[in-house]
Tab-separated table of C-alpha atoms and ligand atoms in Angstrom:
chain	number	residue	atom	x	y	z
X	1	UNK	CA	9.514	-11.750	-14.404
X	2	UNK	CA	7.009	-13.576	-12.263
X	3	UNK	CA	3.296	-13.608	-12.953
X	4	UNK	CA	1.114	-11.386	-10.803
X	5	UNK	CA	0.574	-12.874	-7.344
X	6	UNK	CA	-2.894	-13.987	-6.346
X	7	UNK	CA	-4.075	-11.940	-3.365
X	8	UNK	CA	-7.223	-13.783	-2.474
X	9	UNK	CA	-6.056	-14.733	1.061
X	10	UNK	CA	-5.163	-11.110	1.782
X	11	UNK	CA	-8.249	-9.465	0.297
X	12	UNK	CA	-10.754	-11.953	1.720
X	13	UNK	CA	-9.147	-12.804	5.084
X	14	UNK	CA	-10.335	-15.610	7.372
X	15	UNK	CA	-9.658	-19.087	6.082
X	16	UNK	CA	-9.456	-17.956	2.415
X	17	UNK	CA	-6.481	-19.275	0.472
X	18	UNK	CA	-4.873	-17.937	-2.660
X	19	UNK	CA	-6.064	-19.725	-5.822
X	20	UNK	CA	-2.495	-19.748	-7.124
X	21	UNK	CA	-0.106	-20.328	-4.241
X	22	UNK	CA	2.997	-18.123	-4.268
X	23	UNK	CA	6.140	-19.625	-5.698
X	24	UNK	CA	8.599	-20.588	-2.940
X	25	UNK	CA	11.564	-18.177	-3.072
X	26	UNK	CA	15.081	-19.021	-1.991
X	27	UNK	CA	15.196	-15.586	-0.403
X	28	UNK	CA	11.696	-14.151	0.019
X	29	UNK	CA	11.728	-10.386	0.199
X	30	UNK	CA	9.912	-8.820	3.120
X	31	UNK	CA	9.551	-5.104	2.587
X	32	UNK	CA	7.459	-2.198	3.871
X	33	UNK	CA	6.686	0.674	1.495
X	34	UNK	CA	6.307	4.022	3.224
X	35	UNK	CA	5.314	7.378	1.792
X	36	UNK	CA	2.515	9.921	1.650
X	37	UNK	CA	-0.753	8.976	-0.072
X	38	UNK	CA	-0.395	9.606	-3.815
X	39	UNK	CA	3.346	9.192	-3.857
X	40	UNK	CA	2.991	6.098	-6.066
X	41	UNK	CA	3.445	3.275	-3.538
X	42	UNK	CA	0.701	1.180	-5.118
X	43	UNK	CA	2.218	1.426	-8.594
X	44	UNK	CA	5.700	0.620	-7.214
X	45	UNK	CA	4.268	-2.290	-5.278
X	46	UNK	CA	2.849	-3.722	-8.524
X	47	UNK	CA	6.181	-3.311	-10.319
X	48	UNK	CA	8.163	-4.753	-7.388
X	49	UNK	CA	5.735	-7.620	-7.024
X	50	UNK	CA	6.137	-8.548	-10.705
X	51	UNK	CA	9.927	-8.400	-10.365
X	52	UNK	CA	10.509	-9.958	-6.928
X	53	UNK	CA	7.524	-12.287	-6.781
X	54	UNK	CA	6.524	-10.931	-3.382
X	55	UNK	CA	2.831	-10.368	-2.778
X	56	UNK	CA	1.421	-6.809	-2.703
X	57	UNK	CA	-0.342	-6.499	0.652
X	58	UNK	CA	-2.285	-3.232	0.829
X	59	UNK	CA	-4.538	-2.531	3.810
X	60	UNK	CA	-6.312	0.168	1.701
X	61	UNK	CA	-7.247	-2.613	-0.793
X	62	UNK	CA	-8.883	-4.589	2.017
X	63	UNK	CA	-11.091	-1.606	2.866
X	64	UNK	CA	-11.867	-0.904	-0.821
X	65	UNK	CA	-12.855	-4.586	-1.281
X	66	UNK	CA	-15.069	-4.305	1.810
X	67	UNK	CA	-16.701	-1.182	0.373
X	68	UNK	CA	-17.982	-3.280	-2.541
X	69	UNK	CA	-19.772	-5.702	-0.209
X	70	UNK	CA	-23.393	-5.369	0.950
X	71	UNK	CA	-23.604	-3.745	4.391
X	72	UNK	CA	-24.935	-7.035	5.837
X	73	UNK	CA	-21.791	-8.862	4.645
X	74	UNK	CA	-19.532	-6.547	6.641
X	75	UNK	CA	-18.806	-6.600	10.357
X	76	UNK	CA	-19.677	-3.362	12.218
X	77	UNK	CA	-15.916	-2.674	12.566
X	78	UNK	CA	-15.443	-2.976	8.835
X	79	UNK	CA	-18.422	-0.689	8.101
X	80	UNK	CA	-16.936	1.940	10.484
X	81	UNK	CA	-13.550	1.489	8.723
X	82	UNK	CA	-15.076	2.078	5.302
X	83	UNK	CA	-16.727	5.291	6.571
X	84	UNK	CA	-13.348	6.468	7.959
X	85	UNK	CA	-11.749	5.755	4.585
X	86	UNK	CA	-14.377	7.776	2.706
X	87	UNK	CA	-13.626	10.786	4.909
X	88	UNK	CA	-9.880	10.330	4.475
X	89	UNK	CA	-9.379	9.541	8.183
X	90	UNK	CA	-7.223	6.730	9.500
X	91	UNK	CA	-8.999	3.575	10.535
X	92	UNK	CA	-8.427	2.713	14.237
X	93	UNK	CA	-5.266	0.803	15.086
X	94	UNK	CA	-7.302	-1.953	16.731
X	95	UNK	CA	-9.370	-2.595	13.560
X	96	UNK	CA	-6.331	-2.541	11.270
X	97	UNK	CA	-4.336	-4.810	13.582
X	98	UNK	CA	-7.226	-7.274	13.877
X	99	UNK	CA	-7.381	-7.492	10.071
X	100	UNK	CA	-3.624	-7.970	9.686
X	101	UNK	CA	-3.478	-10.528	12.532
X	102	UNK	CA	-6.282	-12.462	10.822
X	103	UNK	CA	-4.039	-12.531	7.732
X	104	UNK	CA	-0.840	-13.589	9.474
X	105	UNK	CA	-0.348	-16.399	7.000
X	106	UNK	CA	0.226	-13.757	4.298
X	107	UNK	CA	3.237	-12.470	6.297
X	108	UNK	CA	4.578	-16.057	6.417
X	109	UNK	CA	4.035	-16.487	2.679
X	110	UNK	CA	6.874	-18.321	0.873
X	111	UNK	CA	6.918	-15.625	-1.777
X	112	UNK	CA	7.612	-12.777	0.717
X	113	UNK	CA	5.551	-9.596	0.984
X	114	UNK	CA	5.378	-5.907	0.157
X	115	UNK	CA	3.345	-4.094	2.790
X	116	UNK	CA	1.713	-0.974	1.330
X	117	UNK	CA	-0.205	1.384	3.604
X	118	UNK	CA	0.617	-0.613	6.740
X	119	UNK	CA	2.028	0.220	9.218
X	120	UNK	CA	0.713	3.801	9.305
X	121	UNK	CA	1.232	4.683	12.974
X	122	UNK	CA	4.007	3.941	15.443
X	123	UNK	CA	1.612	1.694	17.392
X	124	UNK	CA	1.041	-0.343	14.178
X	125	UNK	CA	4.789	-0.513	13.535
X	126	UNK	CA	5.396	-1.809	17.060
X	127	UNK	CA	2.639	-4.382	16.660
X	128	UNK	CA	4.054	-5.504	13.278
X	129	UNK	CA	7.483	-5.928	14.892
X	130	UNK	CA	5.963	-8.209	17.537
X	131	UNK	CA	3.899	-10.157	14.994
X	132	UNK	CA	7.023	-10.805	12.884
X	133	UNK	CA	9.148	-11.711	15.921
X	134	UNK	CA	6.508	-14.238	16.923
X	135	UNK	CA	6.886	-15.858	13.486
X	136	UNK	CA	10.708	-15.691	13.514
X	137	UNK	CA	10.625	-13.314	10.565
X	138	UNK	CA	12.473	-10.021	9.977
X	139	UNK	CA	11.975	-7.133	7.594
X	140	UNK	CA	14.639	-6.729	4.887
X	141	UNK	CA	14.054	-3.030	4.381
X	142	UNK	CA	11.546	-0.177	4.625
X	143	UNK	CA	11.481	1.833	1.426
X	144	UNK	CA	10.523	5.453	2.006
X	145	UNK	CA	9.156	7.178	-1.124
X	146	UNK	CA	9.848	10.901	-0.720
X	147	UNK	CA	8.123	13.694	-2.659
X	148	UNK	CA	7.436	17.401	-1.904
X	149	UNK	CA	3.979	17.998	-0.509
X	150	UNK	CA	2.587	20.138	-3.397
X	151	UNK	CA	3.485	17.384	-5.888
X	152	UNK	CA	1.729	14.807	-3.726
X	153	UNK	CA	-1.474	16.852	-3.665
X	154	UNK	CA	-1.370	17.372	-7.447
X	155	UNK	CA	-0.907	13.639	-8.029
X	156	UNK	CA	-3.843	12.763	-5.782
X	157	UNK	CA	-6.298	15.296	-7.163
X	158	UNK	CA	-5.621	14.322	-10.773
X	159	UNK	CA	-5.692	10.574	-10.185
X	160	UNK	CA	-8.418	8.562	-11.964
X	161	UNK	CA	-9.021	4.839	-11.561
X	162	UNK	CA	-10.706	2.396	-13.956
X	163	UNK	CA	-13.918	0.950	-12.526
X	164	UNK	CA	-13.274	-2.252	-14.522
X	165	UNK	CA	-9.588	-3.250	-14.378
X	166	UNK	CA	-8.447	-0.766	-11.652
X	167	UNK	CA	-5.731	0.741	-13.911
X	168	UNK	CA	-4.623	4.136	-12.689
X	169	UNK	CA	-4.338	7.295	-14.842
X	170	UNK	CA	-3.626	10.952	-14.178
X	171	UNK	CA	-5.511	13.732	-15.963
X	172	UNK	CA	-2.238	15.536	-16.783
X	173	UNK	CA	0.732	13.251	-16.182
X	174	UNK	CA	-0.726	10.003	-17.597
X	175	UNK	CA	-3.992	10.879	-19.402
X	176	UNK	CA	-6.023	8.159	-21.141
X	177	UNK	CA	-6.298	8.445	-24.965
X	178	UNK	CA	-10.009	9.258	-24.591
X	179	UNK	CA	-10.984	11.348	-21.549
X	180	UNK	CA	-12.790	9.319	-18.873
X	181	UNK	CA	-12.239	5.960	-20.618
X	182	UNK	CA	-9.681	3.266	-19.706
X	183	UNK	CA	-7.068	2.572	-22.422
X	184	UNK	CA	-6.842	-1.079	-21.376
X	185	UNK	CA	-10.414	-2.298	-21.013
X	186	UNK	CA	-12.669	0.590	-22.099
X	187	UNK	CA	-14.017	0.855	-18.514
X	188	UNK	CA	-15.220	4.134	-17.006
X	189	UNK	CA	-12.627	6.160	-15.074
X	190	UNK	CA	-13.646	7.546	-11.717
X	191	UNK	CA	-12.151	9.670	-8.951
X	192	UNK	CA	-11.733	7.817	-5.642
X	193	UNK	CA	-13.943	9.365	-2.948
X	194	UNK	CA	-10.858	9.895	-0.785
X	195	UNK	CA	-9.056	11.712	-3.644
X	196	UNK	CA	-11.523	14.624	-3.494
X	197	UNK	CA	-10.038	17.912	-2.139
X	198	UNK	CA	-11.750	17.797	1.269
X	199	UNK	CA	-10.562	14.203	1.913
X	200	UNK	CA	-7.069	14.909	0.575
X	201	UNK	CA	-6.648	17.657	3.231
X	202	UNK	CA	-7.651	15.194	5.984
X	203	UNK	CA	-5.372	12.449	4.599
X	204	UNK	CA	-2.335	14.719	4.406
X	205	UNK	CA	-2.917	15.883	7.972
X	206	UNK	CA	-3.188	12.251	9.129
X	207	UNK	CA	-0.022	11.407	7.257
X	208	UNK	CA	2.036	14.242	8.755
X	209	UNK	CA	0.800	13.559	12.260
X	210	UNK	CA	0.762	9.724	12.380
X	211	UNK	CA	2.802	8.237	9.528
X	212	UNK	CA	5.721	10.593	8.953
X	213	UNK	CA	7.192	9.662	12.400
X	214	UNK	CA	7.625	6.112	11.115
X	215	UNK	CA	10.641	7.213	9.102
X	216	UNK	CA	12.500	7.819	12.403
X	217	UNK	CA	11.242	4.572	13.854
X	218	UNK	CA	12.738	2.570	10.992
X	219	UNK	CA	15.845	4.772	10.647
X	220	UNK	CA	16.693	3.891	14.238
X	221	UNK	CA	16.410	0.214	13.328
X	222	UNK	CA	18.689	0.803	10.306
X	223	UNK	CA	15.977	-0.424	7.924
X	224	UNK	CA	15.086	2.842	6.159
X	225	UNK	CA	15.942	3.110	2.464
X	226	UNK	CA	14.927	6.553	1.101
X	227	UNK	CA	13.954	6.764	-2.581
X	228	UNK	CA	13.244	10.172	-4.211
X	229	UNK	CA	9.931	9.828	-6.040
X	230	UNK	CA	10.094	12.400	-8.853
X	231	UNK	CA	9.790	11.088	-12.385
X	232	UNK	CA	7.986	8.249	-14.168
X	233	UNK	CA	6.975	4.974	-12.424
X	234	UNK	CA	9.737	3.182	-14.345
X	235	UNK	CA	12.389	5.664	-13.199
X	236	UNK	CA	11.243	5.345	-9.583
X	237	UNK	CA	11.233	1.552	-9.901
X	238	UNK	CA	14.841	1.526	-11.225
X	239	UNK	CA	15.843	3.831	-8.369
X	240	UNK	CA	14.166	1.445	-5.884
X	241	UNK	CA	15.978	-1.615	-7.223
X	242	UNK	CA	19.347	0.197	-7.086
X	243	UNK	CA	18.630	1.467	-3.564
X	244	UNK	CA	17.751	-2.057	-2.498
X	245	UNK	CA	20.945	-3.440	-4.073
X	246	UNK	CA	23.110	-0.741	-2.404
X	247	UNK	CA	21.334	-0.412	0.881
X	248	UNK	CA	19.553	-2.960	2.979
X	249	UNK	CA	17.245	-5.611	1.543
M	1	LIG	P1	-4.466	3.725	1.002
M	1	LIG	O1	-4.968	3.052	-0.213
M	1	LIG	O2	-3.310	3.003	1.620
M	1	LIG	O3	-4.213	5.205	0.805
M	1	LIG	O4	-5.624	3.608	2.104
M	1	LIG	C1	-6.896	4.166	1.895
M	1	LIG	C2	-7.538	4.474	3.234
M	1	LIG	O5	-7.709	3.242	4.002
M	1	LIG	C3	-6.778	5.379	4.156
M	1	LIG	O6	-6.974	6.779	3.860
M	1	LIG	C4	-7.326	5.006	5.516
M	1	LIG	O7	-8.619	5.538	5.692
M	1	LIG	C5	-7.485	3.497	5.377
M	1	LIG	N1	-6.248	2.790	5.775
M	1	LIG	C6	-5.502	1.969	4.977
M	1	LIG	N2	-4.502	1.442	5.672
M	1	LIG	C7	-4.576	1.948	6.928
M	1	LIG	C8	-3.792	1.780	8.111
M	1	LIG	N3	-2.687	0.979	8.128
M	1	LIG	N4	-4.176	2.449	9.236
M	1	LIG	C9	-5.256	3.213	9.245
M	1	LIG	N5	-6.038	3.424	8.159
M	1	LIG	C10	-5.715	2.793	6.992
């Protein structure tokens, strides 16, 4: 197992470098993780990152990091993006693409990458294809985490995150030993603003309309690897590794 990759270059953008450069891989993995919000992509990305050494690149994490900054430290586009995120709406393609283009070096990273939450629209997928072509890079596979809608909504509405170490719990499926308190660091657990019922409805609508069509986009390119996402994170991870071994990637 590799140690957790340092994501400073991705989270900060601009000229920022990672404090611990990624280990050069003989065969860096370049994967996209697709799936509805709440399906467990973030957890799988962490597990895959630890196993494959590829860096977990989440666009949602960029916006959450920006939310923690003072308003004067954010560009107007980033402030508008944070407001969209709070409402559960998608951030505009142009803002997302500007942020990813600014972080192109993360796509070239010697350790490979696991894109989580990007691309989210066909326009973003087409732009990613061009960005990668321009760097002479190709995707190994696009893993599609599939789960029935009612289970997705239940996972999202019960999700709680630690304010300290960012560990994720679920009030029923993975409850902390003491309600509201993180098992790992004792931090306070909170519900993400976009996991509240009114935002969940908006996010699911955005997913069905804009992101679900990406499965066809990548199926046509013979990159899609479907993974059923019932069960524990470990079971889903094992399924992912077998699917990668049997399918593409
Ligand atoms: P996530 O953590 O991936 O669920 O992202 C949280 C929120 O950030 C989303 O609900 C959107 O508001 C925004 N977001 C993240 N990635 C994208 C993207 N690729 N395109 C548009 N909006 C995004």
